[in-house]
PDB file of C-alpha atoms in Angstrom:
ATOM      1  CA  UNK A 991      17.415  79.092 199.540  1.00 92.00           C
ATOM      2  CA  UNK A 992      15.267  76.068 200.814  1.00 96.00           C
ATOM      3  CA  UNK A 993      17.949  73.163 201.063  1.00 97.00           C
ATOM      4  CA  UNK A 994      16.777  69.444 199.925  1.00 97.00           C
ATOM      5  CA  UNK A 995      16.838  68.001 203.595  1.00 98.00           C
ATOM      6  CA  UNK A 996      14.750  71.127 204.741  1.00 98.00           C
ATOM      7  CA  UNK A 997      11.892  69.509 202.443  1.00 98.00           C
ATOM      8  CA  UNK A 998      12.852  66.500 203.761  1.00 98.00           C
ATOM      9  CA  UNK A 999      11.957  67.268 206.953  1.00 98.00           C
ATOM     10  CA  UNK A1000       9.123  69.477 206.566  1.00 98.00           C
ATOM     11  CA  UNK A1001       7.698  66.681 204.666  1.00 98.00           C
ATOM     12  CA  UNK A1002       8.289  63.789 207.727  1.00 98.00           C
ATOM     13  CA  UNK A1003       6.720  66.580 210.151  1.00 98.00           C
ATOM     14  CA  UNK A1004       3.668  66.066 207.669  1.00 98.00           C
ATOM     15  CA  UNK A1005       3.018  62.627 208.186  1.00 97.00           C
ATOM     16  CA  UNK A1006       2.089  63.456 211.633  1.00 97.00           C
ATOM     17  CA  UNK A1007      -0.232  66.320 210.900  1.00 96.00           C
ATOM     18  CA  UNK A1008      -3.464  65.767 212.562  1.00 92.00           C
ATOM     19  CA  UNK A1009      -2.507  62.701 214.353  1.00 92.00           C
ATOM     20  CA  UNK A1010      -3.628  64.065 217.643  1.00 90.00           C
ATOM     21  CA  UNK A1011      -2.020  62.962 221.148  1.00 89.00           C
ATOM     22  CA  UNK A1012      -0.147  59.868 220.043  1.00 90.00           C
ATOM     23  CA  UNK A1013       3.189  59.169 220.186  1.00 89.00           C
ATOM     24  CA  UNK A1014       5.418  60.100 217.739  1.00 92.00           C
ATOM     25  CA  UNK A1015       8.777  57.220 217.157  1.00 90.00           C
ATOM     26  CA  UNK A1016      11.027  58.875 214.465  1.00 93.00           C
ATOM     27  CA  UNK A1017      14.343  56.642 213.341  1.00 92.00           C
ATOM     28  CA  UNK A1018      16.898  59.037 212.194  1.00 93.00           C
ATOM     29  CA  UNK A1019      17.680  62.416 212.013  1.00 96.00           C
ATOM     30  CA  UNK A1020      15.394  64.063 209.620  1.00 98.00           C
ATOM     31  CA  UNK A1021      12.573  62.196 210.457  1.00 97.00           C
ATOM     32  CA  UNK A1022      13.218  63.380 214.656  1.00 94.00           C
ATOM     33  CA  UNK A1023      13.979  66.949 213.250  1.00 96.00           C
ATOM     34  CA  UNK A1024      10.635  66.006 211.340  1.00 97.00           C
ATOM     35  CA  UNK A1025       8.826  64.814 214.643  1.00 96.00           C
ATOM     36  CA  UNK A1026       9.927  67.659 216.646  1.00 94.00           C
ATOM     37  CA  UNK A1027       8.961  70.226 214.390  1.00 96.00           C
ATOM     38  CA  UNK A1028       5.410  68.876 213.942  1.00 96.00           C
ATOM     39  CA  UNK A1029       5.393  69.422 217.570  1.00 94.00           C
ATOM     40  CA  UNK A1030       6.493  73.165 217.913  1.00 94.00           C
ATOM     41  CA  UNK A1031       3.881  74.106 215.177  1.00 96.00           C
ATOM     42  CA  UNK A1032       0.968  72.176 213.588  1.00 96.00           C
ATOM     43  CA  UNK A1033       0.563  68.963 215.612  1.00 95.00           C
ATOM     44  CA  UNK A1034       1.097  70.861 219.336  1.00 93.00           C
ATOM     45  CA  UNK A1035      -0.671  67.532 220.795  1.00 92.00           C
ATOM     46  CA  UNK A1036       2.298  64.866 219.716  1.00 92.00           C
ATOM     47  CA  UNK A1037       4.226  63.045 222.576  1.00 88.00           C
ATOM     48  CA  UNK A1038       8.195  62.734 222.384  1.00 87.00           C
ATOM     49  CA  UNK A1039       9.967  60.131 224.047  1.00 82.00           C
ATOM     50  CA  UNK A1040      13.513  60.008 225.338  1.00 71.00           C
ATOM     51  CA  UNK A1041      13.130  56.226 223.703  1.00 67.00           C
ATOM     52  CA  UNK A1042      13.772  54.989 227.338  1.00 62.00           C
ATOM     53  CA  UNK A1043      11.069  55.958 230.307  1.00 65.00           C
ATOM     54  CA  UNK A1044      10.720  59.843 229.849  1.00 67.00           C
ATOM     55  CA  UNK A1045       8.291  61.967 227.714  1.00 77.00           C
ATOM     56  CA  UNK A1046      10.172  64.949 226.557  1.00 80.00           C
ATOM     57  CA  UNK A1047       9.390  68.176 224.976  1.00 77.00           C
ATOM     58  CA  UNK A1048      10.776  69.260 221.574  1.00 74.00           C
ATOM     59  CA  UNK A1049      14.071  69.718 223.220  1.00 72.00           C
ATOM     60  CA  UNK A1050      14.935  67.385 224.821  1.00 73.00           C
ATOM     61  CA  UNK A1051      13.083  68.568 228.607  1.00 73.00           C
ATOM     62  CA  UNK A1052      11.846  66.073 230.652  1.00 70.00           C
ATOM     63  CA  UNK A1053       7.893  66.572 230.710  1.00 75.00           C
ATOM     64  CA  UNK A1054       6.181  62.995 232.150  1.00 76.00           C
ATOM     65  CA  UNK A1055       7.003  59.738 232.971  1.00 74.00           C
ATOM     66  CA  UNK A1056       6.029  56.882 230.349  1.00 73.00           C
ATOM     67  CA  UNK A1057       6.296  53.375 232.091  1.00 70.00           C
ATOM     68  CA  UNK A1058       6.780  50.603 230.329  1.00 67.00           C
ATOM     69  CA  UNK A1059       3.534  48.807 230.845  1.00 67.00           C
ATOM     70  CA  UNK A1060       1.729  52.332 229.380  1.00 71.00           C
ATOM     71  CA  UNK A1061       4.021  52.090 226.404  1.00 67.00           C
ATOM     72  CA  UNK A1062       2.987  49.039 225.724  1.00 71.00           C
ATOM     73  CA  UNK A1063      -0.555  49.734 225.850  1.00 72.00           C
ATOM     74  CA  UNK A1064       0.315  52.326 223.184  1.00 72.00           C
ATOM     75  CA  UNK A1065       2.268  50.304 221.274  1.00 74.00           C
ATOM     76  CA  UNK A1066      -0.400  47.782 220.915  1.00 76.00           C
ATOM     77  CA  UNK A1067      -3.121  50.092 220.615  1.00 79.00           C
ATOM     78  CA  UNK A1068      -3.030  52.125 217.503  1.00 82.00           C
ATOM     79  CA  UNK A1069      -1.870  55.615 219.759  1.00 87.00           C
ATOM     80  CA  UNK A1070       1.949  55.544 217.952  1.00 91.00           C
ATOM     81  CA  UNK A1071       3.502  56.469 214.993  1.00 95.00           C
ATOM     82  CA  UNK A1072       6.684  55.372 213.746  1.00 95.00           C
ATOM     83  CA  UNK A1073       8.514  56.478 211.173  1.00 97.00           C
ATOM     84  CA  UNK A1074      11.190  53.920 210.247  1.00 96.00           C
ATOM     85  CA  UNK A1075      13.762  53.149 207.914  1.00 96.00           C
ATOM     86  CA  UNK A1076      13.702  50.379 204.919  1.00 97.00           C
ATOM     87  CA  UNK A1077      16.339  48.770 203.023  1.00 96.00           C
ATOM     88  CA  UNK A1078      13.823  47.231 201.153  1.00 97.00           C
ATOM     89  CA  UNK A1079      10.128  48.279 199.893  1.00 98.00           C
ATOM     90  CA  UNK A1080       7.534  47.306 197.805  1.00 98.00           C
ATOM     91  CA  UNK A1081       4.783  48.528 196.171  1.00 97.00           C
ATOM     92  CA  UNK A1082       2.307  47.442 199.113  1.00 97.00           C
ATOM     93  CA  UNK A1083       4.375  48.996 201.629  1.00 97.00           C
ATOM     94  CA  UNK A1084       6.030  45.695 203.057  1.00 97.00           C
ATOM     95  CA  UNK A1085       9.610  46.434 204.157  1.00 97.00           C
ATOM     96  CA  UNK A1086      12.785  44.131 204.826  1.00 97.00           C
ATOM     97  CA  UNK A1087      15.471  44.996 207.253  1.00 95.00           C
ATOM     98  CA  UNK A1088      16.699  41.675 207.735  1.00 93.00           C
ATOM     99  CA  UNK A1089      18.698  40.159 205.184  1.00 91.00           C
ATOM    100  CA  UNK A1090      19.458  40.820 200.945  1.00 93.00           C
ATOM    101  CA  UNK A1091      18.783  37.515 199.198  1.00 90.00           C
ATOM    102  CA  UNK A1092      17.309  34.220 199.911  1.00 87.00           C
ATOM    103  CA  UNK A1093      16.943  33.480 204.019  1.00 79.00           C
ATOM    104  CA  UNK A1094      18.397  30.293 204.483  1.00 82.00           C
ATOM    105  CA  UNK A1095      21.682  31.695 202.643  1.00 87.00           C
ATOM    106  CA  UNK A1096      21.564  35.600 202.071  1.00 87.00           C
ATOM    107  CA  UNK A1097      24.164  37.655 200.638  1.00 90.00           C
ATOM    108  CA  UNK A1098      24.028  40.273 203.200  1.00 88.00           C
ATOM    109  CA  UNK A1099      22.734  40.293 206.284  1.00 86.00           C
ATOM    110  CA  UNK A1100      21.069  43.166 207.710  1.00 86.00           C
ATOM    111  CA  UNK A1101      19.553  44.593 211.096  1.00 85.00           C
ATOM    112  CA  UNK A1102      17.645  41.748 211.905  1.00 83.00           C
ATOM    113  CA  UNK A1103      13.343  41.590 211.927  1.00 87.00           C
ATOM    114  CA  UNK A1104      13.302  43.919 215.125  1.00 84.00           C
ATOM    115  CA  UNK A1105       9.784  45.385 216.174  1.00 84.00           C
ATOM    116  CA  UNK A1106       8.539  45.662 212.373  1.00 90.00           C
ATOM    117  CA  UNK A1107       5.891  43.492 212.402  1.00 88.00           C
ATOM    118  CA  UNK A1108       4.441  44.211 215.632  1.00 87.00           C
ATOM    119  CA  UNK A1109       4.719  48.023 214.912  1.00 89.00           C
ATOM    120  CA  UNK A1110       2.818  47.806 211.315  1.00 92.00           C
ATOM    121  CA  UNK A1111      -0.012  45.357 212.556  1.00 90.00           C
ATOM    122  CA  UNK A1112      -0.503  47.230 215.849  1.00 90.00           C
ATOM    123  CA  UNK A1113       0.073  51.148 215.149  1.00 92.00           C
ATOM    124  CA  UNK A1114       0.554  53.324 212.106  1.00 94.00           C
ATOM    125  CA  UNK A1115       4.090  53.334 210.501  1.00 97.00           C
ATOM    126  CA  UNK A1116       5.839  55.589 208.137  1.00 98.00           C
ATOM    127  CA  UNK A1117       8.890  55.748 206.200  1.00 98.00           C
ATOM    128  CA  UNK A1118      11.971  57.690 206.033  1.00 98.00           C
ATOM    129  CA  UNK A1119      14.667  56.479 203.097  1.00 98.00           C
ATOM    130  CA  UNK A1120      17.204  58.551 202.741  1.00 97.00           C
ATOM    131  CA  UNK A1121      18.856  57.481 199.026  1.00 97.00           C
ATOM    132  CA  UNK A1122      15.783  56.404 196.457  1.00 98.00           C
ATOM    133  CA  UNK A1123      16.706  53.865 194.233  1.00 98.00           C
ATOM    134  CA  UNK A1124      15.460  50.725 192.568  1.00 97.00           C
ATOM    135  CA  UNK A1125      17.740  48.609 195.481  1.00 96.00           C
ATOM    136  CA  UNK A1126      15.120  50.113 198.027  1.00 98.00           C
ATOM    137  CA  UNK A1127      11.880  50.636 196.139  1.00 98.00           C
ATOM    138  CA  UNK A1128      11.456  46.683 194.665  1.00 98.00           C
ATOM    139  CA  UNK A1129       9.233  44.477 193.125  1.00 97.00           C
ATOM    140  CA  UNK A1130       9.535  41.997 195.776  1.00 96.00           C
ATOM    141  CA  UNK A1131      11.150  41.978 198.942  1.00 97.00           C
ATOM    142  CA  UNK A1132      13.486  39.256 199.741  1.00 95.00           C
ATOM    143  CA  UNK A1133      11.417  38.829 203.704  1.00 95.00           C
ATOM    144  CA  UNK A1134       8.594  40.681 205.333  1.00 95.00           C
ATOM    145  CA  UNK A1135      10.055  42.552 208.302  1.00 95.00           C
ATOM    146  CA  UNK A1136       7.106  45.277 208.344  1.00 95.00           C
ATOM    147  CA  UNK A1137       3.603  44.128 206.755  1.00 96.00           C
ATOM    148  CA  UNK A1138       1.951  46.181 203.829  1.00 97.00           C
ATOM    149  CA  UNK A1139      -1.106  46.432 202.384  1.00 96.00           C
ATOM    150  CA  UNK A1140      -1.188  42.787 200.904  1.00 94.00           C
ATOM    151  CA  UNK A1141      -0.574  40.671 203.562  1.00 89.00           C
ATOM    152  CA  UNK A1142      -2.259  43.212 206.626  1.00 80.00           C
ATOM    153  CA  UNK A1143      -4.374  41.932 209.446  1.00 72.00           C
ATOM    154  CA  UNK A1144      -5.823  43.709 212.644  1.00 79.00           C
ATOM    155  CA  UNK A1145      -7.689  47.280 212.589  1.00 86.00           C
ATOM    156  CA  UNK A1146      -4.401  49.493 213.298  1.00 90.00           C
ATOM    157  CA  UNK A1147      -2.672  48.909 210.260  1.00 93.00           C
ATOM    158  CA  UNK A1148      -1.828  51.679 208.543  1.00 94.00           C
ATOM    159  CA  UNK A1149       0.910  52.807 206.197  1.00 97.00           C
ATOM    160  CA  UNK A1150       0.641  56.971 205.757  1.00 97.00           C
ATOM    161  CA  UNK A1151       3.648  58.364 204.352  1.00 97.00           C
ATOM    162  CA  UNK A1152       6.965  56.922 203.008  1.00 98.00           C
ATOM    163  CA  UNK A1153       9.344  59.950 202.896  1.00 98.00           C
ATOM    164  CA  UNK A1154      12.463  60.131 200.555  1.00 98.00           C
ATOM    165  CA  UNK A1155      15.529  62.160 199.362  1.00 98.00           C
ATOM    166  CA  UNK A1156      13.512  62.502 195.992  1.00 98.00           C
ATOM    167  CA  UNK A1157       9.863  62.443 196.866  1.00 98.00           C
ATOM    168  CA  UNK A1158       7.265  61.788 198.698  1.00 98.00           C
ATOM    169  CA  UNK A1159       4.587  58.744 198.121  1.00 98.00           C
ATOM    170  CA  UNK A1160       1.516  57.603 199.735  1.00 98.00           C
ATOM    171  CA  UNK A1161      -1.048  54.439 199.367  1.00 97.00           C
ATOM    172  CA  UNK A1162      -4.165  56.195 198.524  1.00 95.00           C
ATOM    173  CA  UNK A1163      -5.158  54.062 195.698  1.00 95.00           C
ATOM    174  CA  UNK A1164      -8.301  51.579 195.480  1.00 94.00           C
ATOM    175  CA  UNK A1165      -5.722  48.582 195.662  1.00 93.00           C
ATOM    176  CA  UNK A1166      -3.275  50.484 198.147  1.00 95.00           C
ATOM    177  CA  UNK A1167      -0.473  50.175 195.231  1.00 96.00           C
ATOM    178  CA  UNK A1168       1.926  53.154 196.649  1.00 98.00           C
ATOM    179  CA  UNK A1169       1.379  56.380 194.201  1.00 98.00           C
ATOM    180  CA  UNK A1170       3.622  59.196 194.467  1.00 98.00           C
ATOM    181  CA  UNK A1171       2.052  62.209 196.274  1.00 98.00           C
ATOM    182  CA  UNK A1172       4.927  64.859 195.614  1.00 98.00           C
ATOM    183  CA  UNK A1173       8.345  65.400 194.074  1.00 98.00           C
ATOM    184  CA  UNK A1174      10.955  67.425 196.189  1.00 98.00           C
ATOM    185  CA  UNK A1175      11.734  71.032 193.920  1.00 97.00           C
ATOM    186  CA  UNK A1176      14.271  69.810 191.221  1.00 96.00           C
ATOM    187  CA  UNK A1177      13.082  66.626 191.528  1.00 97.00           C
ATOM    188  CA  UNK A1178      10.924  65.245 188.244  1.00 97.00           C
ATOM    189  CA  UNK A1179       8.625  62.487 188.064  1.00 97.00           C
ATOM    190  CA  UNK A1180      10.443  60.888 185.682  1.00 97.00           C
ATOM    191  CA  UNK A1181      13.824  60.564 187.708  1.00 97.00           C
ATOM    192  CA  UNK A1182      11.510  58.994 190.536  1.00 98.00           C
ATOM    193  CA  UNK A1183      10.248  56.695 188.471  1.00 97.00           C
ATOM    194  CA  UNK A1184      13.657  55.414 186.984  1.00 97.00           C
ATOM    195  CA  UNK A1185      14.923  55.424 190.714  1.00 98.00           C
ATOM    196  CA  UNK A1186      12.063  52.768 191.565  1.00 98.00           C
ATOM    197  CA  UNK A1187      12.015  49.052 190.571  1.00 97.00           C
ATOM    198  CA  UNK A1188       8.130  48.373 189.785  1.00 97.00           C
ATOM    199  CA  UNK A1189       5.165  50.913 188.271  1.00 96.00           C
ATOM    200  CA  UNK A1190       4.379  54.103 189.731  1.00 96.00           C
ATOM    201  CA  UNK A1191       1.274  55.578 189.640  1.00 95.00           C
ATOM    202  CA  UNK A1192       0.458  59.246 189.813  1.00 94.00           C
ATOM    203  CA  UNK A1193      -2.005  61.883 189.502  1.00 91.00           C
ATOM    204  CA  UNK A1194      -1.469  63.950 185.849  1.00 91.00           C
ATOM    205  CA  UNK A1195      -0.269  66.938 187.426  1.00 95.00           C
ATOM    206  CA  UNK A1196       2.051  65.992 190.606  1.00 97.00           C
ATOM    207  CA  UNK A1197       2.868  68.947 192.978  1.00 97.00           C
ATOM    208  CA  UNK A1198       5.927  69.621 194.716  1.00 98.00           C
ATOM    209  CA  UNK A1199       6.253  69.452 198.393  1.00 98.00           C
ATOM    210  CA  UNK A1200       5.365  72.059 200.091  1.00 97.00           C
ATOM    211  CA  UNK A1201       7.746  75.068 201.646  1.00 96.00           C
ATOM    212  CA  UNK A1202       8.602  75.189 204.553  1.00 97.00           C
ATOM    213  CA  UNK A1203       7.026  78.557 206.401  1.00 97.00           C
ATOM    214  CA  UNK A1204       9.120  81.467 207.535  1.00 97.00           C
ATOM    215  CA  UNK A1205       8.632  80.100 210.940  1.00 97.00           C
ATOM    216  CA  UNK A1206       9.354  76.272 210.427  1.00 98.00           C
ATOM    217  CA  UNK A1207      12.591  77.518 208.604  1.00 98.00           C
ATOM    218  CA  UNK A1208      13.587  79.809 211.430  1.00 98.00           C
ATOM    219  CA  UNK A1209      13.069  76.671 213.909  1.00 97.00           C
ATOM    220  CA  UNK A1210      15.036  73.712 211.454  1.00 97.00           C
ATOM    221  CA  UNK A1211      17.795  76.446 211.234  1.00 97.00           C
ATOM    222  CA  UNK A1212      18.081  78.086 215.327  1.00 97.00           C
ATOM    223  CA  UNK A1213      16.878  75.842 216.871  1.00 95.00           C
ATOM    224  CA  UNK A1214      16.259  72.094 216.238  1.00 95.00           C
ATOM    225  CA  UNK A1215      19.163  71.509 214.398  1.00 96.00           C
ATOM    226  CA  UNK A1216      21.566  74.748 214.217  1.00 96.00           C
ATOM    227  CA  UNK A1217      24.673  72.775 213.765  1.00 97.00           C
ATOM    228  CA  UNK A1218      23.121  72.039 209.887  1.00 96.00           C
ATOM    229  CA  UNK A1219      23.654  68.042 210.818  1.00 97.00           C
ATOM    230  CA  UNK A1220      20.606  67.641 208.274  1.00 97.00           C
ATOM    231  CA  UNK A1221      22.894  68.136 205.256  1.00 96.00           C
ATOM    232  CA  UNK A1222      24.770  65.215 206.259  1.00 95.00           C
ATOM    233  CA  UNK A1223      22.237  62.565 205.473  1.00 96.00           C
ATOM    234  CA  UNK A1224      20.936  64.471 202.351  1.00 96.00           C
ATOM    235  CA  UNK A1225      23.256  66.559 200.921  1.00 93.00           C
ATOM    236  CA  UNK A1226      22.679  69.612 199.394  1.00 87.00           C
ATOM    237  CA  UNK A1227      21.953  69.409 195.592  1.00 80.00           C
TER     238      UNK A1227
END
């Protein structure tokens, strides 16, 4: 039986499908399991970083060097794709890390603005959030840490894939409104829905997402992440 984080990570190893030799920046668990399995099967071309001054393979093995002046130029230059987390979202894709409530007095204060901004006007950035619910997916977020589709300058930006415990959802829409692209099995459309805070489009018929192959199974299991740590941060269901 195909677990719920198993989708889970077969669909973050999607968003990097035919991204080519760029380098891949997953924030968590599934999304690395994600990143790493994209790189073992369909997306052979992907570069892993230690996140310090190494490029590694899918396990971990030292296979360049990345200095910091190249990452950069990646960075800046539309060759990397992050998939981060959100404690906010909105329908346009911006996302808040940085504080609940109003900014000169908020009622919880959060990670702090970080890289978002530079990473969603410079490179293409994704979405991993592990618990969907109408706290996360809102109308309005209380600040802009990364930029969506409303308020996006410069010809990198680009939102692909935001990746949850429930679903996955995409901004293919004339006004780049997020839609949702798939429901995990056992998932329906209507419990996404009433776990989001604002209108969700979607096509008539939404699919699930997709199984994971013999192979990819045999690989999440044996190899990338034996010790079933993937259950932890979505539990089975």
């Amino acid at each position: 039986m195909i677990s719920r984080a198993e989708y889970c990570v077969i669909a973050c190893a999607e968003a990097w499908r035919d991204d080519g030799e760029v380098l891949a920046s997953p924030m968590g668990l599934v999304p690395s399991l994600g990143a790493r399995l994209a790189r073992r099967t369909f997306s052979p071309d992907l570069l892993l970083t230690d996140g310090e001054a190494l490029l590694v393979g899918p396990e971990g093995e030292p296979e360049g060097w990345l200095p910091y002046r190249r990452h950069l130029t990646m960075v800046t230059g539309g060759r990397r794709h992050v998939m981060m987390g959100a404690s906010q979202i909105d329908r346009y894709g911006n996302q808040n890390i940085s504080c609940v409530g109003d900014w000169e007095r908020p009622t919880r204060q959060l990670l702090g603005v970080r890289g978002a901004p530079v990473n969603t006007l410079n490179h293409p950035v994704s979405y991993w959030i592990p618990k969907h619910s109408p706290r996360v997916f809102v109308k309005r977020v209380d600040m802009v840490c990364g930029v969506g589709y409303d308020h996006a300058t410069g010809p990198y930006h680009r939102l692909p894939r935001v990746v949850t415990d429930l679903a996955v959802l995409d901004f293919e829409t004339p006004d780049h409104r997020m839609r949702l692209l798939s429901v995990h099995p056992g998932v329906t459309v209507d419990e996404v829905r009433a776990a989001t805070g604002f209108d969700l489009p979607a096509e008539d018929e939404v699919p699930y997402t997709r199984e994971p192959t013999a192979e990819e199974l045999r690989l999440i299991r044996e190899v990338l992440d034996p010790r079933g740590l993937r259950d932890r941060e979505v539990p089975p269901r």
